[in-house]
Short mmCIF file of C-alpha atoms and ligand atoms in Angstrom, two decimals:
data_model
loop_
_atom_site.label_atom_id
_atom_site.label_comp_id
_atom_site.label_asym_id
_atom_site.label_seq_id
_atom_site.Cartn_x
_atom_site.Cartn_y
_atom_site.Cartn_z
CA MET A 34 -21.23 7.84 0.68
CA ALA A 35 -18.84 10.66 0.03
CA GLU A 36 -15.50 11.66 -1.36
CA VAL A 37 -12.78 12.83 0.99
CA THR A 38 -10.45 15.67 -0.01
CA LEU A 39 -7.31 16.65 1.83
CA LYS A 40 -5.79 20.01 0.98
CA ASP A 41 -2.28 20.78 2.25
CA VAL A 42 -3.00 18.93 5.46
CA ARG A 43 -0.28 19.20 8.07
CA LYS A 44 0.05 17.70 11.51
CA VAL A 45 2.61 18.87 14.02
CA TYR A 46 2.61 17.38 17.53
CA LYS A 47 3.91 19.84 20.06
CA SER A 48 5.17 18.90 23.47
CA GLN A 49 7.07 21.07 25.99
CA ASN A 50 10.41 20.95 24.24
CA GLU A 51 9.93 19.46 20.81
CA GLU A 52 7.81 19.44 17.69
CA VAL A 53 7.16 16.34 15.59
CA LEU A 54 6.11 16.84 11.99
CA ALA A 55 3.85 13.80 11.47
CA VAL A 56 2.10 14.77 8.21
CA LYS A 57 3.56 17.26 5.76
CA ASP A 58 1.25 19.21 3.44
CA LEU A 59 -0.73 16.23 2.23
CA SER A 60 -3.06 16.83 -0.71
CA LEU A 61 -5.14 13.91 -1.89
CA GLU A 62 -8.60 13.15 -3.25
CA ILE A 63 -10.32 9.93 -2.32
CA ARG A 64 -13.22 9.26 -4.65
CA ASP A 65 -16.74 8.40 -3.64
CA GLY A 66 -16.93 4.63 -3.11
CA GLU A 67 -13.21 4.15 -3.60
CA PHE A 68 -11.07 1.66 -1.69
CA MET A 69 -7.95 3.70 -0.89
CA CYS A 70 -4.94 2.33 0.98
CA PHE A 71 -2.44 4.46 2.85
CA LEU A 72 0.77 2.46 2.67
CA GLY A 73 4.08 3.22 4.32
CA PRO A 74 6.53 2.19 7.03
CA SER A 75 5.79 2.63 10.70
CA GLY A 76 5.88 6.27 11.82
CA CYS A 77 5.24 7.82 8.40
CA GLY A 78 2.01 9.50 9.49
CA LYS A 79 -0.75 7.09 8.42
CA THR A 80 -2.61 6.90 11.72
CA SER A 81 -2.29 10.66 12.28
CA THR A 82 -3.95 11.24 8.90
CA LEU A 83 -6.85 8.89 9.72
CA ARG A 84 -7.32 10.51 13.12
CA MET A 85 -7.53 13.93 11.51
CA ILE A 86 -10.14 12.69 9.02
CA VAL A 87 -12.26 11.11 11.74
CA GLY A 88 -11.89 14.15 14.01
CA LEU A 89 -9.89 12.66 16.88
CA GLU A 90 -6.89 14.85 16.19
CA GLU A 91 -6.72 18.55 15.50
CA ILE A 92 -5.49 19.61 12.05
CA THR A 93 -2.46 21.89 12.39
CA ASN A 94 -2.90 23.33 8.91
CA GLY A 95 -4.89 22.76 5.73
CA GLU A 96 -8.42 21.57 5.09
CA ILE A 97 -10.31 18.30 5.06
CA TYR A 98 -13.55 18.00 3.07
CA ILE A 99 -16.04 15.16 3.31
CA GLY A 100 -18.34 15.52 0.34
CA ASP A 101 -18.45 19.26 -0.12
CA ARG A 102 -18.35 20.16 3.58
CA ILE A 103 -15.19 21.37 5.27
CA VAL A 104 -15.05 19.27 8.42
CA ASN A 105 -12.10 20.88 10.24
CA ASP A 106 -14.33 22.29 12.95
CA LEU A 107 -16.93 19.50 13.10
CA THR A 108 -17.05 16.96 15.92
CA PRO A 109 -16.46 13.27 15.05
CA GLN A 110 -20.24 12.64 15.39
CA GLU A 111 -21.06 15.39 12.91
CA ARG A 112 -18.69 13.97 10.28
CA ASN A 113 -20.42 10.59 9.93
CA VAL A 114 -17.12 8.80 9.53
CA ALA A 115 -16.43 5.53 11.35
CA MET A 116 -13.07 4.13 12.32
CA SER A 117 -12.11 0.61 13.27
CA PHE A 118 -9.00 0.53 15.40
CA GLU A 119 -5.94 -1.67 15.34
CA THR A 120 -6.62 -2.61 18.98
CA TYR A 121 -10.40 -3.18 18.40
CA ALA A 122 -11.31 -0.82 21.31
CA LEU A 123 -14.36 -2.84 22.44
CA TYR A 124 -16.10 -2.24 25.79
CA THR A 125 -15.28 -5.29 27.89
CA HIS A 126 -18.12 -4.74 30.40
CA LEU A 127 -20.72 -5.01 27.61
CA THR A 128 -21.77 -8.03 25.52
CA VAL A 129 -21.07 -8.16 21.79
CA LYS A 130 -24.66 -7.17 21.05
CA GLU A 131 -24.47 -4.22 23.46
CA ASN A 132 -21.19 -3.14 21.90
CA LEU A 133 -22.79 -3.18 18.46
CA LEU A 134 -25.87 -1.25 19.55
CA PHE A 135 -23.91 1.26 21.61
CA PRO A 136 -23.32 3.83 18.85
CA LEU A 137 -26.99 3.64 17.81
CA LYS A 138 -28.32 4.08 21.36
CA ALA A 139 -25.96 7.02 21.81
CA ARG A 140 -27.68 8.65 18.83
CA GLY A 141 -31.17 7.85 20.06
CA LEU A 142 -32.16 5.72 17.06
CA ASN A 143 -35.52 4.00 17.57
CA LYS A 144 -35.66 0.32 18.61
CA SER A 145 -36.91 -1.14 15.33
CA ASP A 146 -34.22 0.66 13.29
CA GLN A 147 -31.61 -0.52 15.80
CA GLN A 148 -32.76 -4.13 15.34
CA ARG A 149 -32.85 -3.86 11.55
CA ARG A 150 -29.30 -2.53 11.40
CA LEU A 151 -28.12 -5.09 13.93
CA ARG A 152 -29.49 -7.96 11.80
CA LYS A 153 -27.73 -6.58 8.75
CA VAL A 154 -24.24 -6.38 10.24
CA VAL A 155 -24.68 -9.66 12.10
CA ASP A 156 -25.44 -11.36 8.78
CA MET A 157 -22.66 -9.63 6.91
CA LEU A 158 -20.04 -10.47 9.50
CA GLU A 159 -21.45 -13.88 10.54
CA ILE A 160 -21.40 -13.15 14.27
CA LYS A 161 -24.86 -14.38 15.26
CA ASP A 162 -23.64 -17.07 17.63
CA ILE A 163 -21.42 -14.77 19.70
CA LEU A 164 -23.88 -11.93 20.34
CA ASP A 165 -24.29 -12.66 24.06
CA ARG A 166 -20.60 -13.22 24.76
CA SER A 167 -18.23 -10.78 26.40
CA PRO A 168 -15.51 -9.43 24.06
CA SER A 169 -12.79 -10.67 26.40
CA SER A 170 -13.93 -14.28 25.82
CA LEU A 171 -13.53 -13.99 22.03
CA SER A 172 -10.65 -14.89 19.73
CA GLY A 173 -8.73 -12.10 17.98
CA GLY A 174 -10.54 -12.76 14.72
CA GLN A 175 -13.96 -12.58 16.40
CA GLN A 176 -13.05 -9.36 18.19
CA GLN A 177 -11.95 -7.91 14.89
CA ARG A 178 -15.31 -8.74 13.29
CA VAL A 179 -17.21 -7.14 16.19
CA SER A 180 -15.04 -4.06 15.90
CA LEU A 181 -15.81 -3.83 12.17
CA GLY A 182 -19.50 -4.36 12.96
CA ARG A 183 -19.59 -1.58 15.52
CA ALA A 184 -18.19 0.81 12.93
CA LEU A 185 -20.43 -0.39 10.08
CA ILE A 186 -23.68 -0.34 12.05
CA ARG A 187 -23.49 3.46 12.02
CA GLN A 188 -23.78 3.36 8.22
CA PRO A 189 -20.98 5.86 7.86
CA ASP A 190 -20.27 7.86 4.70
CA VAL A 191 -16.63 6.96 5.05
CA PHE A 192 -15.13 3.94 6.76
CA LEU A 193 -11.56 4.11 8.07
CA LEU A 194 -9.56 1.02 9.00
CA ASP A 195 -6.23 1.26 10.79
CA GLU A 196 -4.08 -1.86 10.28
CA PRO A 197 -7.08 -4.14 10.87
CA LEU A 198 -5.18 -7.36 10.26
CA SER A 199 -2.01 -6.70 12.21
CA HIS A 200 -2.96 -8.74 15.30
CA LEU A 201 -4.32 -11.75 13.42
CA ASP A 202 -2.40 -14.89 12.52
CA VAL A 203 -1.62 -15.64 8.89
CA SER A 204 -4.63 -17.73 7.89
CA LEU A 205 -7.11 -15.42 9.63
CA ARG A 206 -5.42 -12.49 8.00
CA ILE A 207 -6.15 -13.85 4.55
CA SER A 208 -9.79 -14.70 5.28
CA THR A 209 -10.42 -11.36 7.02
CA ARG A 210 -8.79 -9.55 4.12
CA SER A 211 -11.24 -11.08 1.66
CA ARG A 212 -14.11 -10.37 4.07
CA ILE A 213 -13.17 -6.68 4.08
CA LYS A 214 -12.99 -6.64 0.29
CA ARG A 215 -16.43 -8.28 0.13
CA LEU A 216 -17.84 -5.72 2.57
CA HIS A 217 -16.59 -2.95 0.34
CA ASN A 218 -18.17 -4.55 -2.71
CA GLN A 219 -21.52 -4.93 -0.91
CA LEU A 220 -21.64 -1.51 0.71
CA SER A 221 -19.75 0.61 -1.83
CA THR A 222 -18.84 2.94 1.04
CA THR A 223 -15.68 5.01 0.64
CA MET A 224 -12.99 3.12 2.55
CA ILE A 225 -9.57 4.25 3.67
CA TYR A 226 -7.41 1.40 4.82
CA VAL A 227 -4.06 1.89 6.52
CA THR A 228 -1.31 -0.71 6.31
CA HIS A 229 2.47 -1.07 6.26
CA ASP A 230 2.12 -4.31 4.27
CA GLN A 231 2.42 -3.82 0.53
CA LEU A 232 0.75 -7.16 -0.25
CA GLU A 233 -2.38 -6.10 1.66
CA ALA A 234 -2.47 -2.82 -0.19
CA ILE A 235 -1.92 -4.45 -3.57
CA SER A 236 -4.60 -7.08 -3.04
CA LEU A 237 -7.27 -4.72 -1.69
CA ALA A 238 -6.96 -1.20 -3.00
CA ASP A 239 -8.39 0.57 -6.01
CA ARG A 240 -5.59 3.07 -5.48
CA ILE A 241 -2.67 3.24 -3.07
CA ALA A 242 -1.17 6.38 -1.49
CA VAL A 243 2.45 5.62 -0.60
CA MET A 244 3.84 7.67 2.31
CA ASN A 245 7.30 8.01 3.83
CA PHE A 246 8.65 10.37 6.50
CA ALA A 247 5.39 12.34 6.77
CA GLU A 248 5.22 12.90 3.01
CA LEU A 249 3.09 11.51 0.24
CA GLN A 250 5.38 9.88 -2.33
CA GLN A 251 2.95 8.75 -5.03
CA VAL A 252 -0.73 7.88 -5.52
CA GLY A 253 -1.82 5.35 -8.09
CA THR A 254 -3.24 1.98 -8.99
CA ARG A 255 -1.06 -1.06 -8.33
CA GLU A 256 -0.06 -1.14 -12.02
CA GLU A 257 0.97 2.51 -11.98
CA LEU A 258 3.07 2.05 -8.87
CA LEU A 259 4.69 -1.12 -10.18
CA ASP A 260 5.34 0.08 -13.72
CA ARG A 261 5.92 3.80 -13.20
CA PRO A 262 7.31 4.36 -9.70
CA LYS A 263 8.24 8.00 -9.20
CA ASN A 264 11.24 7.43 -6.99
CA ILE A 265 13.48 4.79 -5.44
CA PHE A 266 11.40 4.60 -2.28
CA VAL A 267 8.18 3.68 -4.12
CA ALA A 268 10.02 1.30 -6.47
CA ASP A 269 11.56 -0.50 -3.51
CA PHE A 270 8.56 -0.52 -1.17
CA ILE A 271 6.18 -2.13 -3.65
CA GLY A 272 6.67 -5.38 -5.53
CA GLU A 273 7.54 -8.92 -4.50
CA PRO A 274 10.30 -10.07 -4.81
CA PRO A 275 11.75 -6.56 -4.57
CA ILE A 276 13.01 -4.63 -7.55
CA ASN A 277 16.70 -4.98 -8.55
CA PHE A 278 18.83 -1.85 -8.33
CA VAL A 279 22.23 -1.37 -9.96
CA ASN A 280 24.38 1.73 -9.45
CA CYS A 281 25.51 2.92 -12.87
CA LYS A 282 27.33 5.71 -14.59
CA LEU A 283 25.97 7.04 -17.82
CA ASP A 284 28.60 7.04 -20.51
CA LYS A 285 29.03 7.31 -24.28
CA ASN A 286 30.52 4.68 -26.60
CA ASP A 287 31.07 6.36 -29.98
CA ASP A 288 27.72 8.05 -30.33
CA LYS A 289 25.63 5.66 -28.30
CA PHE A 290 24.67 6.05 -24.67
CA VAL A 291 25.66 3.17 -22.44
CA LEU A 292 25.11 2.38 -18.79
CA ARG A 293 28.30 1.31 -17.05
CA PHE A 294 27.91 -0.69 -13.82
CA LYS A 295 29.83 1.22 -11.17
CA ASN A 296 31.24 -1.92 -9.59
CA SER A 297 32.60 -3.62 -12.66
CA HIS A 298 32.52 -1.39 -15.75
CA TYR A 299 30.17 -3.93 -17.34
CA THR A 300 28.19 -1.95 -19.94
CA ILE A 301 24.67 -2.09 -21.36
CA GLU A 302 23.65 -0.30 -24.50
CA LEU A 303 20.68 1.88 -23.85
CA PRO A 304 17.61 1.35 -25.98
CA GLU A 305 16.68 4.33 -28.13
CA LYS A 306 13.63 5.11 -26.09
CA LEU A 307 15.66 5.67 -22.94
CA GLU A 308 18.33 7.59 -24.82
CA LYS A 309 15.69 10.16 -25.62
CA VAL A 310 14.77 10.52 -21.97
CA ILE A 311 18.40 10.86 -21.00
CA LYS A 312 19.35 13.38 -23.68
CA LYS A 313 16.77 15.74 -22.26
CA GLU A 314 18.21 15.71 -18.77
CA TYR A 315 21.78 14.50 -18.94
CA ILE A 316 22.77 12.98 -15.64
CA GLU A 317 25.96 11.13 -14.76
CA ASP A 318 25.07 8.86 -11.91
CA VAL A 319 21.91 6.82 -12.31
CA ILE A 320 20.37 3.87 -10.57
CA LEU A 321 19.00 1.25 -12.90
CA GLY A 322 15.85 -0.42 -11.56
CA ILE A 323 14.34 -3.56 -13.07
CA ARG A 324 11.69 -5.78 -11.51
CA PRO A 325 12.31 -9.54 -11.30
CA HIS A 326 9.14 -10.15 -13.35
CA ASP A 327 10.40 -7.97 -16.21
CA ILE A 328 13.46 -10.07 -17.07
CA LEU A 329 13.61 -13.09 -19.40
CA PHE A 330 16.23 -15.73 -20.12
CA ARG A 331 15.42 -15.76 -23.83
CA GLU A 332 15.84 -13.10 -26.46
CA LYS A 333 12.69 -11.24 -27.42
CA LYS A 334 11.78 -8.12 -29.35
CA GLY A 335 11.76 -5.07 -27.11
CA TYR A 336 14.22 -6.58 -24.65
CA VAL A 337 17.82 -5.50 -23.96
CA GLY A 338 20.42 -8.26 -23.58
CA LEU A 339 22.88 -8.68 -20.72
CA GLU A 340 25.36 -11.40 -21.55
CA ASN A 341 27.62 -13.65 -19.51
CA GLY A 342 25.73 -14.18 -16.29
CA THR A 343 26.15 -17.04 -13.83
CA VAL A 344 23.31 -18.53 -11.79
CA GLU A 345 24.11 -17.99 -8.11
CA ILE A 346 20.94 -19.18 -6.40
CA PHE A 347 17.98 -21.16 -7.68
CA GLU A 348 14.89 -21.19 -5.45
CA PHE A 349 12.08 -23.55 -6.36
CA LEU A 350 8.90 -22.03 -4.96
CA GLY A 351 6.12 -23.99 -6.65
CA GLU A 352 4.11 -21.49 -8.68
CA GLU A 353 7.14 -19.55 -9.81
CA ASN A 354 10.88 -19.82 -9.27
CA HIS A 355 13.37 -17.18 -8.19
CA VAL A 356 16.74 -17.22 -9.90
CA THR A 357 19.56 -14.95 -8.72
CA VAL A 358 22.09 -14.30 -11.45
CA ASN A 359 25.49 -12.68 -11.05
CA ILE A 360 26.16 -10.43 -14.00
CA GLY A 361 28.92 -7.84 -14.11
CA GLY A 362 29.46 -8.27 -10.37
CA GLU A 363 25.81 -7.53 -9.52
CA SER A 364 23.23 -10.00 -8.20
CA ILE A 365 20.03 -9.73 -10.18
CA THR A 366 16.90 -11.67 -9.24
CA VAL A 367 14.62 -13.01 -11.96
CA VAL A 368 11.19 -14.64 -11.58
CA THR A 369 10.50 -17.54 -13.94
CA ASP A 370 7.76 -20.05 -14.58
CA ALA A 371 7.53 -23.10 -12.33
CA LYS A 372 8.66 -25.31 -15.20
CA ASP A 373 11.97 -23.47 -15.71
CA TYR A 374 14.88 -25.07 -13.86
CA PHE A 375 18.42 -23.76 -13.57
CA LYS A 376 21.56 -25.24 -12.05
CA GLU A 377 23.69 -23.13 -9.77
CA GLY A 378 26.85 -22.19 -11.70
CA GLU A 379 25.05 -22.39 -15.07
CA LYS A 380 25.89 -19.69 -17.65
CA VAL A 381 22.91 -17.56 -18.72
CA ASP A 382 22.06 -14.32 -20.53
CA LEU A 383 19.37 -11.96 -19.29
CA TYR A 384 16.96 -9.86 -21.32
CA LEU A 385 15.40 -6.78 -19.70
CA SER A 386 12.08 -5.39 -20.91
CA GLN A 387 12.92 -1.99 -22.41
CA ASP A 388 9.66 -0.46 -21.30
CA LYS A 389 10.23 -1.60 -17.72
CA ILE A 390 13.76 -0.32 -17.24
CA HIS A 391 13.62 2.48 -14.68
CA LEU A 392 16.35 5.06 -14.27
CA PHE A 393 16.44 6.89 -10.96
CA ASP A 394 18.42 9.83 -9.72
CA PRO A 395 20.51 8.77 -6.73
CA GLU A 396 19.13 10.95 -3.94
P1 ADP E 182 2.04 5.52 11.44
O1 ADP E 182 0.61 5.28 11.74
O2 ADP E 182 2.35 5.64 9.98
O3 ADP E 182 2.94 4.51 12.09
P2 ADP E 182 1.77 7.87 13.15
O4 ADP E 182 0.80 8.76 12.49
O5 ADP E 182 1.29 7.06 14.29
O6 ADP E 182 2.49 6.95 12.05
O7 ADP E 182 3.01 8.74 13.67
C1 ADP E 182 3.68 9.68 12.85
C2 ADP E 182 4.73 10.40 13.70
O8 ADP E 182 4.09 11.19 14.68
C3 ADP E 182 5.68 9.48 14.43
O9 ADP E 182 6.94 10.08 14.47
C4 ADP E 182 5.07 9.41 15.83
O10 ADP E 182 6.05 9.14 16.79
C5 ADP E 182 4.51 10.81 15.99
N1 ADP E 182 3.32 10.84 16.87
C6 ADP E 182 2.17 10.15 16.72
N2 ADP E 182 1.28 10.45 17.66
C7 ADP E 182 1.89 11.36 18.47
C8 ADP E 182 1.50 12.09 19.65
N3 ADP E 182 0.28 11.93 20.18
N4 ADP E 182 2.39 12.95 20.19
C9 ADP E 182 3.62 13.12 19.65
N5 ADP E 182 4.06 12.49 18.55
C10 ADP E 182 3.21 11.62 17.95
MG1 MG E 183 -0.24 3.66 12.76
#
């Protein structure tokens, strides 16, 4: 077990005539035993970061520590970090059992220790009945379990997983996701899990590091990222259904600050709390962000009213319903309880939770 520390880590790929900046000055601490997710769209530098931690890719700049050792110049074997790949990377000419034992034989571990470790991962991953099979005869889900097993059998200090569910179908994805969570609970090994799927990150991680265009955007728990997103990218990338954005201009009515929708001049009075924020750094153009879960149809203390809306779309989804309301020329989605029904065309008022109104600088 160990913590992993990245200090100003940079990765530049150089080819004959171009340079690609894949990871830009990334600083991040992953705690001992933590389940950390790297989340971001394709191409943002997630895999490059994992490959630098495991030692498969040279670090252009900066330092990586595992525990208190700088590992920049250590070989992958010396780092005691294991990685399970998106493509499984199993040896097709070996049986499942031989694949699992391969990393142990390579290290010259004695036979009885090999068998003891084998039994442990076989039990954990429930793969006893496929030990003599060839990987090419297995289903995707079985191959994925063997790939996890081959990484775990090394008893690494840190376990890295690169999009482990991306080639599985939906039902297997859900069961494998809970298996990975269970493995983490049993082993309490530091895990770094890469995904572009926010739901995976939200359901698994202790903390999530959100990346975009080679840069870290924000690190935090799911609550922190949902309730206090640092910028529009994070606000938009996390949360289901996605956050509502409205382009506004900040204005004054008598002495009170108001937000004026850019499209329609519809105005909202700003709650005092937000006025204080705004007075400090007066900005003209702002983007109002409000999550569909933070809006009510009934008045409540601590909520700001938006009157005269019309229901555009009502989606009955079983556990909760999605209602899209046109208000001041903007479509705003609201999540309600399953028992709340609305008719399309119905007149409604919306109430936004003051504490959950986000104001962003248009970038
Ligand atoms: P992610 O895993 O988030 O999809 P990657 O780390 O694979 O992102 O890639 C980050 C960027 O680096 C992308 O622009 C990608 O095209 C580029 N890249 C990745 N590997 C190489 C490589 N071996 N040579 C050149 N460019 C690369
Ligand atoms: Mg990748």
